[in-house]
Amino acid sequence: MSSMLKAPPSNNFRPKLNFLCGGSRTRRQCNISFGSRVNVAFSKLRTSVPLVLCMSTPTTIQHQVTPMSKHNDVSIMVNGCTGKMGNAVINAADSAGLHIVPVSFGSTEEAGQTVEVCGKQILVHGPSDKESVLASVFDEHPNMIVVDYTVPAAVNDNAELYSKVGVPFVMGTTGGDRDILYKTAENSKVYAVISPQMGKQVVAFLAAMEIMAEQFPGAFSGYSLQVLESHQAGKLDTSGTAKAVISCFRKLGVSFDMDQIQMIRDPKQQIEMVGVPEEHLPGHAFHMYHLTSPDQTVSFEFQHNVCGRSIYAEGTVDAVLFLSKKVQSKADKRIYNMIDVRLLSHQGQFRRSVKLNCYAFFFDECADHENSTCIVTEKEDVALSREIPKKMP
């Protein structure tokens, strides 16, 4: 584990690799266009040597996106606005042009307080009158999405409240009984995004781990695992992200109990042992996973370190906008996670992701393939085919 600690920020940067591999082979012409399908056209290519297009990452095509300032038809109520995460979400939502509902839920001690965020006065209500207040606010703002960044102990009660009133919600608070949380939302038929991780880039990493676990079950069978996570002292529960990653490692054949996670909450240890910058002690999320082979000759390390809260706040706003669209379209599916938000919100809208990974195109040297076209169709499993010229010499 020692090799995982105090990794300086500069270690996170690596020189960019050239992912378009084809050796020193001369290319005469290669045109790639993207639409409802992908066409890779090779003109006047005569060779008996396989031409390989190797790309380790998806090709992403950006299209015009509606400016975020036009989302003022969506209202957002942030519960836990007195906390740093709730405060960050309100700032991000305001920047995105969402309408901030000037009401929030907090503890008994916070009840009656007025909190100013982004120049807006937000009245905090305590637990005693939550149901009547929420029902009244929802009547006034029928397009409202509730965001929950409260405390782990309130997760299940709050979810039950949102479900009873019928208000769509984004559960950003970790902890609580997650099985009961999902059942509560499912039984009520309410729309919800429930995720232990709201950071878009970290979610992409989690998705990659899920894919690896599904495609290569048992690949790390026999390996030992060490997990360390460091968060600000105010985070009371174990990292939900770490638990999600560990679930993937279990599918990969690793035996590991959640109580083996090493939680670091002491600021001195965070600076000296983990390498957290002192200015980010109040808000950070460092995760380190170390795998070792049974004979100690092979090791793998995974890290994702976050300083600050903006990555989570921006992801939460994405989840709100995504959920609002699902409510408006009356989607059949009701419960989503952040992987759904990343994949479905971009599908057919402003991202075309095409996996071109080591596909080889073989051409007979005696044939004229001037009009040959490679077609990659967008299906669940990307299919590859080639249109052969009707007239062969």
Short mmCIF file of C-alpha atoms in Angstrom, two decimals:
data_model
loop_
_atom_site.label_atom_id
_atom_site.label_comp_id
_atom_site.label_asym_id
_atom_site.label_seq_id
_atom_site.Cartn_x
_atom_site.Cartn_y
_atom_site.Cartn_z
CA MET A 1 0.00 0.00 0.00
CA SER A 2 2.91 2.32 0.62
CA SER A 3 3.49 2.74 -3.11
CA MET A 4 -0.06 4.06 -3.41
CA LEU A 5 0.41 6.88 -0.95
CA LYS A 6 1.61 10.43 -1.37
CA ALA A 7 1.47 10.29 -5.14
CA PRO A 8 2.23 13.87 -6.22
CA PRO A 9 -0.29 15.51 -8.55
CA SER A 10 2.27 15.57 -11.36
CA ASN A 11 2.25 11.76 -11.38
CA ASN A 12 -1.29 11.86 -12.68
CA PHE A 13 -0.17 13.29 -16.00
CA ARG A 14 1.14 11.04 -18.72
CA PRO A 15 2.26 11.84 -22.26
CA LYS A 16 -0.51 11.37 -24.78
CA LEU A 17 -0.21 8.24 -26.87
CA ASN A 18 -0.91 7.96 -30.54
CA PHE A 19 -3.90 5.61 -30.65
CA LEU A 20 -4.19 5.53 -34.42
CA CYS A 21 -1.88 2.65 -35.20
CA GLY A 22 -0.83 1.68 -38.66
CA GLY A 23 2.93 1.55 -38.59
CA SER A 24 4.85 3.47 -41.23
CA ARG A 25 2.58 2.17 -43.97
CA THR A 26 1.71 4.79 -46.60
CA ARG A 27 -1.90 5.89 -46.67
CA ARG A 28 -3.30 7.26 -49.89
CA GLN A 29 -6.68 8.42 -48.66
CA CYS A 30 -8.89 7.74 -45.66
CA ASN A 31 -12.15 9.58 -45.18
CA ILE A 32 -14.24 9.02 -42.07
CA SER A 33 -17.73 10.46 -41.72
CA PHE A 34 -20.24 10.02 -38.91
CA GLY A 35 -24.02 10.09 -39.01
CA SER A 36 -26.62 7.45 -38.35
CA ARG A 37 -23.89 5.05 -39.41
CA VAL A 38 -20.16 5.29 -39.85
CA ASN A 39 -18.51 5.13 -43.24
CA VAL A 40 -14.80 4.57 -43.60
CA ALA A 41 -13.92 4.91 -47.25
CA PHE A 42 -10.61 3.81 -48.71
CA SER A 43 -9.86 5.07 -52.20
CA LYS A 44 -7.66 3.23 -54.74
CA LEU A 45 -6.12 0.96 -52.19
CA ARG A 46 -4.19 -2.01 -53.58
CA THR A 47 -2.43 -4.16 -51.04
CA SER A 48 -2.33 -7.72 -49.82
CA VAL A 49 -1.25 -6.55 -46.35
CA PRO A 50 -3.99 -6.17 -43.74
CA LEU A 51 -4.75 -2.55 -42.94
CA VAL A 52 -5.57 -2.21 -39.25
CA LEU A 53 -7.39 0.71 -37.70
CA CYS A 54 -6.70 0.55 -33.98
CA MET A 55 -8.34 2.95 -31.56
CA SER A 56 -8.33 2.30 -27.82
CA THR A 57 -10.90 4.95 -26.96
CA PRO A 58 -14.30 5.72 -28.45
CA THR A 59 -14.46 8.42 -31.12
CA THR A 60 -16.70 11.20 -29.88
CA ILE A 61 -18.43 13.62 -32.20
CA GLN A 62 -19.69 16.82 -30.64
CA HIS A 63 -22.87 18.45 -31.89
CA GLN A 64 -24.51 21.67 -30.84
CA VAL A 65 -25.79 21.64 -27.29
CA THR A 66 -28.59 23.80 -25.95
CA PRO A 67 -27.05 26.51 -23.75
CA MET A 68 -27.48 25.73 -20.08
CA SER A 69 -28.90 29.22 -19.48
CA LYS A 70 -32.18 28.10 -21.05
CA HIS A 71 -33.03 25.60 -18.31
CA ASN A 72 -34.98 28.07 -16.16
CA ASP A 73 -38.15 26.04 -16.75
CA VAL A 74 -36.71 23.42 -14.38
CA SER A 75 -37.02 24.08 -10.65
CA ILE A 76 -34.66 22.54 -8.12
CA MET A 77 -35.09 22.20 -4.37
CA VAL A 78 -31.85 21.35 -2.57
CA ASN A 79 -32.22 19.73 0.84
CA GLY A 80 -29.13 20.13 2.98
CA CYS A 81 -28.37 23.62 1.66
CA THR A 82 -26.54 24.52 4.86
CA GLY A 83 -23.90 21.90 4.03
CA LYS A 84 -21.00 22.47 1.68
CA MET A 85 -22.22 19.99 -0.92
CA GLY A 86 -25.73 21.41 -0.95
CA ASN A 87 -24.27 24.90 -1.25
CA ALA A 88 -22.11 23.82 -4.20
CA VAL A 89 -25.11 22.29 -5.99
CA ILE A 90 -27.12 25.49 -5.63
CA ASN A 91 -24.24 27.48 -7.12
CA ALA A 92 -23.93 25.05 -10.03
CA ALA A 93 -27.69 25.02 -10.61
CA ASP A 94 -27.81 28.81 -10.59
CA SER A 95 -24.98 28.96 -13.13
CA ALA A 96 -26.90 26.47 -15.29
CA GLY A 97 -29.97 28.69 -15.25
CA LEU A 98 -32.21 26.46 -13.14
CA HIS A 99 -34.85 28.04 -10.92
CA ILE A 100 -33.82 27.70 -7.27
CA VAL A 101 -36.77 26.97 -4.98
CA PRO A 102 -36.19 29.13 -1.86
CA VAL A 103 -37.02 26.29 0.52
CA SER A 104 -34.84 23.55 2.01
CA PHE A 105 -34.98 20.88 4.71
CA GLY A 106 -32.48 20.65 7.53
CA SER A 107 -32.10 19.50 11.10
CA THR A 108 -34.21 20.58 14.06
CA GLU A 109 -31.44 22.98 15.09
CA GLU A 110 -31.38 24.56 11.62
CA ALA A 111 -35.17 25.02 11.39
CA GLY A 112 -36.21 28.63 10.86
CA GLN A 113 -32.83 29.75 9.55
CA THR A 114 -32.57 31.75 6.35
CA VAL A 115 -29.49 30.89 4.31
CA GLU A 116 -28.18 33.13 1.54
CA VAL A 117 -26.72 31.31 -1.48
CA CYS A 118 -26.05 33.01 -4.83
CA GLY A 119 -27.87 36.07 -3.56
CA LYS A 120 -31.01 34.02 -2.88
CA GLN A 121 -32.67 33.71 0.52
CA ILE A 122 -33.51 30.07 1.32
CA LEU A 123 -35.72 29.21 4.29
CA VAL A 124 -34.78 26.02 6.14
CA HIS A 125 -37.57 23.85 7.58
CA GLY A 126 -37.08 21.19 10.24
CA PRO A 127 -38.31 17.58 10.29
CA SER A 128 -41.67 18.29 11.95
CA ASP A 129 -43.41 19.95 9.00
CA LYS A 130 -41.56 18.43 6.04
CA GLU A 131 -44.50 16.62 4.44
CA SER A 132 -46.88 19.58 4.38
CA VAL A 133 -44.15 21.95 3.20
CA LEU A 134 -43.01 19.61 0.42
CA ALA A 135 -46.56 19.04 -0.82
CA SER A 136 -47.20 22.79 -0.88
CA VAL A 137 -43.95 23.57 -2.70
CA PHE A 138 -44.56 20.78 -5.22
CA ASP A 139 -48.02 22.19 -5.97
CA GLU A 140 -46.43 25.58 -6.61
CA HIS A 141 -43.56 24.12 -8.68
CA PRO A 142 -44.95 21.02 -10.47
CA ASN A 143 -41.78 20.74 -12.60
CA MET A 144 -39.59 20.56 -9.50
CA ILE A 145 -36.78 18.06 -8.88
CA VAL A 146 -35.58 17.56 -5.30
CA VAL A 147 -31.86 17.08 -4.65
CA ASP A 148 -30.85 15.44 -1.38
CA TYR A 149 -27.48 16.17 0.21
CA THR A 150 -28.41 15.71 3.85
CA VAL A 151 -26.95 13.05 6.19
CA PRO A 152 -26.80 9.23 5.92
CA ALA A 153 -29.25 8.77 8.80
CA ALA A 154 -31.93 10.72 6.91
CA VAL A 155 -31.62 8.94 3.55
CA ASN A 156 -34.43 6.39 3.97
CA ASP A 157 -36.88 8.71 5.73
CA ASN A 158 -36.35 11.41 3.11
CA ALA A 159 -36.76 8.96 0.23
CA GLU A 160 -39.99 7.73 1.79
CA LEU A 161 -41.21 11.33 2.02
CA TYR A 162 -40.34 12.15 -1.61
CA SER A 163 -42.01 8.94 -2.75
CA LYS A 164 -45.15 9.58 -0.70
CA VAL A 165 -45.56 13.10 -2.10
CA GLY A 166 -44.60 11.87 -5.58
CA VAL A 167 -41.83 14.37 -6.23
CA PRO A 168 -38.92 13.23 -8.47
CA PHE A 169 -35.61 13.25 -6.62
CA VAL A 170 -31.86 12.93 -7.03
CA MET A 171 -30.31 11.15 -4.05
CA GLY A 172 -26.75 12.38 -3.70
CA THR A 173 -26.45 11.46 -0.03
CA THR A 174 -24.58 8.23 0.60
CA GLY A 175 -25.35 5.77 3.37
CA GLY A 176 -28.66 4.53 4.67
CA ASP A 177 -30.12 1.16 3.68
CA ARG A 178 -29.69 1.19 -0.09
CA ASP A 179 -31.92 -1.86 -0.67
CA ILE A 180 -34.78 -0.21 1.16
CA LEU A 181 -34.04 3.04 -0.67
CA TYR A 182 -34.47 1.39 -4.08
CA LYS A 183 -37.57 -0.54 -3.00
CA THR A 184 -39.19 2.62 -1.66
CA ALA A 185 -38.67 4.45 -4.94
CA GLU A 186 -39.71 1.49 -7.08
CA ASN A 187 -42.91 0.78 -5.14
CA SER A 188 -44.01 4.42 -5.36
CA LYS A 189 -43.34 4.66 -9.12
CA VAL A 190 -41.57 7.97 -8.54
CA TYR A 191 -38.79 9.10 -10.89
CA ALA A 192 -35.37 9.14 -9.25
CA VAL A 193 -31.64 9.17 -9.87
CA ILE A 194 -29.86 7.22 -7.14
CA SER A 195 -26.09 7.03 -7.26
CA PRO A 196 -23.25 6.82 -4.74
CA GLN A 197 -21.14 8.92 -7.10
CA MET A 198 -22.16 12.08 -8.96
CA GLY A 199 -18.82 13.02 -10.54
CA LYS A 200 -19.16 12.44 -14.28
CA GLN A 201 -15.57 11.39 -14.87
CA VAL A 202 -15.52 9.07 -11.86
CA VAL A 203 -18.78 7.57 -13.11
CA ALA A 204 -17.06 6.84 -16.42
CA PHE A 205 -14.36 4.99 -14.47
CA LEU A 206 -17.03 3.01 -12.59
CA ALA A 207 -18.68 2.12 -15.90
CA ALA A 208 -15.34 0.88 -17.23
CA MET A 209 -14.91 -1.26 -14.11
CA GLU A 210 -18.40 -2.71 -14.60
CA ILE A 211 -17.60 -3.58 -18.21
CA MET A 212 -14.33 -5.23 -17.20
CA ALA A 213 -16.10 -7.24 -14.50
CA GLU A 214 -18.77 -8.40 -16.93
CA GLN A 215 -16.37 -9.25 -19.74
CA PHE A 216 -13.63 -10.87 -17.66
CA PRO A 217 -15.23 -12.53 -14.61
CA GLY A 218 -12.67 -14.15 -12.32
CA ALA A 219 -9.72 -12.49 -14.08
CA PHE A 220 -8.15 -11.54 -10.72
CA SER A 221 -9.06 -14.72 -8.88
CA GLY A 222 -6.62 -15.32 -6.03
CA TYR A 223 -5.38 -11.73 -5.94
CA SER A 224 -5.41 -9.85 -2.65
CA LEU A 225 -6.89 -6.36 -2.47
CA GLN A 226 -6.12 -3.34 -0.30
CA VAL A 227 -8.40 -0.31 -0.38
CA LEU A 228 -7.79 3.11 1.13
CA GLU A 229 -10.19 6.05 0.94
CA SER A 230 -9.72 9.54 2.34
CA HIS A 231 -12.46 12.15 2.70
CA GLN A 232 -13.00 15.30 4.73
CA ALA A 233 -13.48 14.70 8.44
CA GLY A 234 -17.18 15.51 8.21
CA LYS A 235 -17.95 12.49 6.02
CA LEU A 236 -19.27 9.96 8.49
CA ASP A 237 -19.81 6.90 6.31
CA THR A 238 -17.55 4.74 4.15
CA SER A 239 -17.18 5.84 0.55
CA GLY A 240 -20.02 4.54 -1.61
CA THR A 241 -17.74 4.82 -4.64
CA ALA A 242 -15.19 2.52 -3.02
CA LYS A 243 -17.94 0.01 -2.30
CA ALA A 244 -19.07 0.13 -5.94
CA VAL A 245 -15.53 -0.49 -7.21
CA ILE A 246 -15.04 -3.32 -4.72
CA SER A 247 -18.23 -4.95 -6.02
CA CYS A 248 -16.59 -5.02 -9.44
CA PHE A 249 -13.41 -6.53 -8.03
CA ARG A 250 -15.51 -9.24 -6.39
CA LYS A 251 -16.95 -10.13 -9.80
CA LEU A 252 -13.37 -10.28 -11.04
CA GLY A 253 -12.67 -12.98 -8.48
CA VAL A 254 -11.24 -11.00 -5.57
CA SER A 255 -12.32 -11.88 -2.03
CA PHE A 256 -12.79 -8.71 0.03
CA ASP A 257 -15.05 -7.61 2.90
CA MET A 258 -16.27 -4.02 3.05
CA ASP A 259 -15.06 -3.66 6.63
CA GLN A 260 -11.50 -4.09 5.32
CA ILE A 261 -11.65 -0.64 3.71
CA GLN A 262 -9.16 1.70 5.36
CA MET A 263 -10.94 4.99 6.08
CA ILE A 264 -8.73 8.04 6.61
CA ARG A 265 -10.42 11.00 8.30
CA ASP A 266 -7.57 12.45 10.37
CA PRO A 267 -6.19 15.60 8.68
CA LYS A 268 -2.62 14.91 9.74
CA GLN A 269 -2.70 11.42 8.21
CA GLN A 270 -4.36 12.81 5.11
CA ILE A 271 -1.49 15.22 4.55
CA GLU A 272 1.44 13.01 5.58
CA MET A 273 0.19 9.57 4.58
CA VAL A 274 -2.13 10.16 1.64
CA GLY A 275 -0.73 13.39 0.22
CA VAL A 276 -3.91 15.47 0.26
CA PRO A 277 -3.13 19.18 -0.36
CA GLU A 278 -3.73 21.08 2.87
CA GLU A 279 -6.08 23.57 1.23
CA HIS A 280 -8.36 20.69 0.16
CA LEU A 281 -8.65 18.97 3.54
CA PRO A 282 -12.21 20.35 3.96
CA GLY A 283 -13.31 18.84 0.64
CA HIS A 284 -11.61 15.94 -1.14
CA ALA A 285 -12.12 12.33 -2.17
CA PHE A 286 -9.03 10.16 -2.63
CA HIS A 287 -9.43 6.47 -3.50
CA MET A 288 -6.66 3.91 -3.92
CA TYR A 289 -6.96 0.21 -4.79
CA HIS A 290 -3.98 -2.15 -4.78
CA LEU A 291 -4.13 -5.69 -6.18
CA THR A 292 -1.36 -8.24 -5.60
CA SER A 293 -0.96 -11.67 -7.15
CA PRO A 294 -0.76 -14.76 -4.90
CA ASP A 295 3.00 -15.07 -5.44
CA GLN A 296 3.59 -11.32 -4.92
CA THR A 297 5.16 -10.93 -8.37
CA VAL A 298 2.38 -8.92 -10.03
CA SER A 299 0.56 -5.85 -8.77
CA PHE A 300 -2.06 -3.46 -10.12
CA GLU A 301 -2.94 -0.03 -8.76
CA PHE A 302 -5.99 2.12 -9.44
CA GLN A 303 -6.42 5.67 -8.13
CA HIS A 304 -8.96 8.44 -8.54
CA ASN A 305 -8.36 11.58 -6.51
CA VAL A 306 -10.69 14.56 -6.40
CA CYS A 307 -10.08 17.92 -4.74
CA GLY A 308 -13.08 20.16 -4.21
CA ARG A 309 -16.78 19.60 -4.89
CA SER A 310 -17.42 21.12 -8.31
CA ILE A 311 -17.20 17.77 -10.11
CA TYR A 312 -20.08 16.42 -7.99
CA ALA A 313 -22.16 19.59 -8.17
CA GLU A 314 -21.96 19.72 -11.97
CA GLY A 315 -22.84 16.04 -12.22
CA THR A 316 -25.82 16.58 -9.94
CA VAL A 317 -27.13 19.34 -12.20
CA ASP A 318 -26.76 16.97 -15.16
CA ALA A 319 -28.80 14.40 -13.22
CA VAL A 320 -31.54 16.97 -12.52
CA LEU A 321 -31.81 17.97 -16.18
CA PHE A 322 -31.80 14.32 -17.24
CA LEU A 323 -34.51 13.37 -14.76
CA SER A 324 -36.64 16.36 -15.74
CA LYS A 325 -36.66 15.14 -19.35
CA LYS A 326 -37.62 11.63 -18.26
CA VAL A 327 -40.53 13.00 -16.24
CA GLN A 328 -41.72 15.18 -19.12
CA SER A 329 -41.52 12.31 -21.61
CA LYS A 330 -43.24 9.94 -19.15
CA ALA A 331 -40.50 7.35 -19.62
CA ASP A 332 -41.34 3.78 -18.67
CA LYS A 333 -38.16 3.38 -16.66
CA ARG A 334 -38.33 5.31 -13.38
CA ILE A 335 -35.14 4.59 -11.41
CA TYR A 336 -31.78 5.62 -12.87
CA ASN A 337 -28.15 5.90 -11.85
CA MET A 338 -25.39 8.22 -13.04
CA ILE A 339 -24.22 5.77 -15.69
CA ASP A 340 -27.69 6.09 -17.22
CA VAL A 341 -27.35 9.87 -17.02
CA ARG A 342 -24.04 9.84 -18.89
CA LEU A 343 -25.09 7.34 -21.54
CA LEU A 344 -28.76 8.08 -22.20
CA SER A 345 -28.66 11.87 -21.99
CA HIS A 346 -26.17 11.97 -24.87
CA GLN A 347 -27.57 9.18 -27.00
CA GLY A 348 -28.71 10.58 -30.34
CA GLN A 349 -28.32 14.12 -29.01
CA PHE A 350 -24.75 15.30 -29.06
CA ARG A 351 -22.57 12.23 -28.89
CA ARG A 352 -21.90 9.41 -31.31
CA SER A 353 -19.59 6.91 -29.73
CA VAL A 354 -18.10 4.41 -32.11
CA LYS A 355 -15.76 1.71 -30.99
CA LEU A 356 -13.18 0.91 -33.63
CA ASN A 357 -10.76 -1.47 -32.01
CA CYS A 358 -8.26 -3.36 -34.11
CA TYR A 359 -10.63 -4.09 -37.00
CA ALA A 360 -8.64 -5.44 -39.94
CA PHE A 361 -9.64 -4.86 -43.50
CA PHE A 362 -8.22 -7.40 -45.91
CA PHE A 363 -8.04 -6.60 -49.60
CA ASP A 364 -7.12 -8.97 -52.40
CA GLU A 365 -4.31 -7.40 -54.40
CA CYS A 366 -5.90 -8.39 -57.69
CA ALA A 367 -9.18 -6.58 -56.98
CA ASP A 368 -9.99 -2.93 -57.56
CA HIS A 369 -11.49 -1.70 -54.30
CA GLU A 370 -11.90 1.92 -55.28
CA ASN A 371 -15.51 1.94 -54.07
CA SER A 372 -15.08 -0.32 -51.07
CA THR A 373 -16.75 1.00 -47.92
CA CYS A 374 -16.51 -0.13 -44.33
CA ILE A 375 -19.77 0.23 -42.45
CA VAL A 376 -19.99 0.27 -38.67
CA THR A 377 -23.61 0.12 -37.55
CA GLU A 378 -24.65 1.46 -34.17
CA LYS A 379 -26.21 -1.44 -32.32
CA GLU A 380 -25.83 -2.91 -28.86
CA ASP A 381 -22.90 -4.89 -30.15
CA VAL A 382 -21.13 -2.91 -32.86
CA ALA A 383 -21.26 -4.91 -36.07
CA LEU A 384 -18.72 -4.58 -38.83
CA SER A 385 -19.37 -5.30 -42.47
CA ARG A 386 -17.96 -4.30 -45.83
CA GLU A 387 -19.77 -3.47 -49.01
CA ILE A 388 -18.06 -5.42 -51.79
CA PRO A 389 -18.10 -3.75 -55.23
CA LYS A 390 -20.70 -5.26 -57.50
CA LYS A 391 -18.26 -5.46 -60.38
CA MET A 392 -15.03 -7.33 -59.77
CA PRO A 393 -12.28 -7.30 -62.42
#
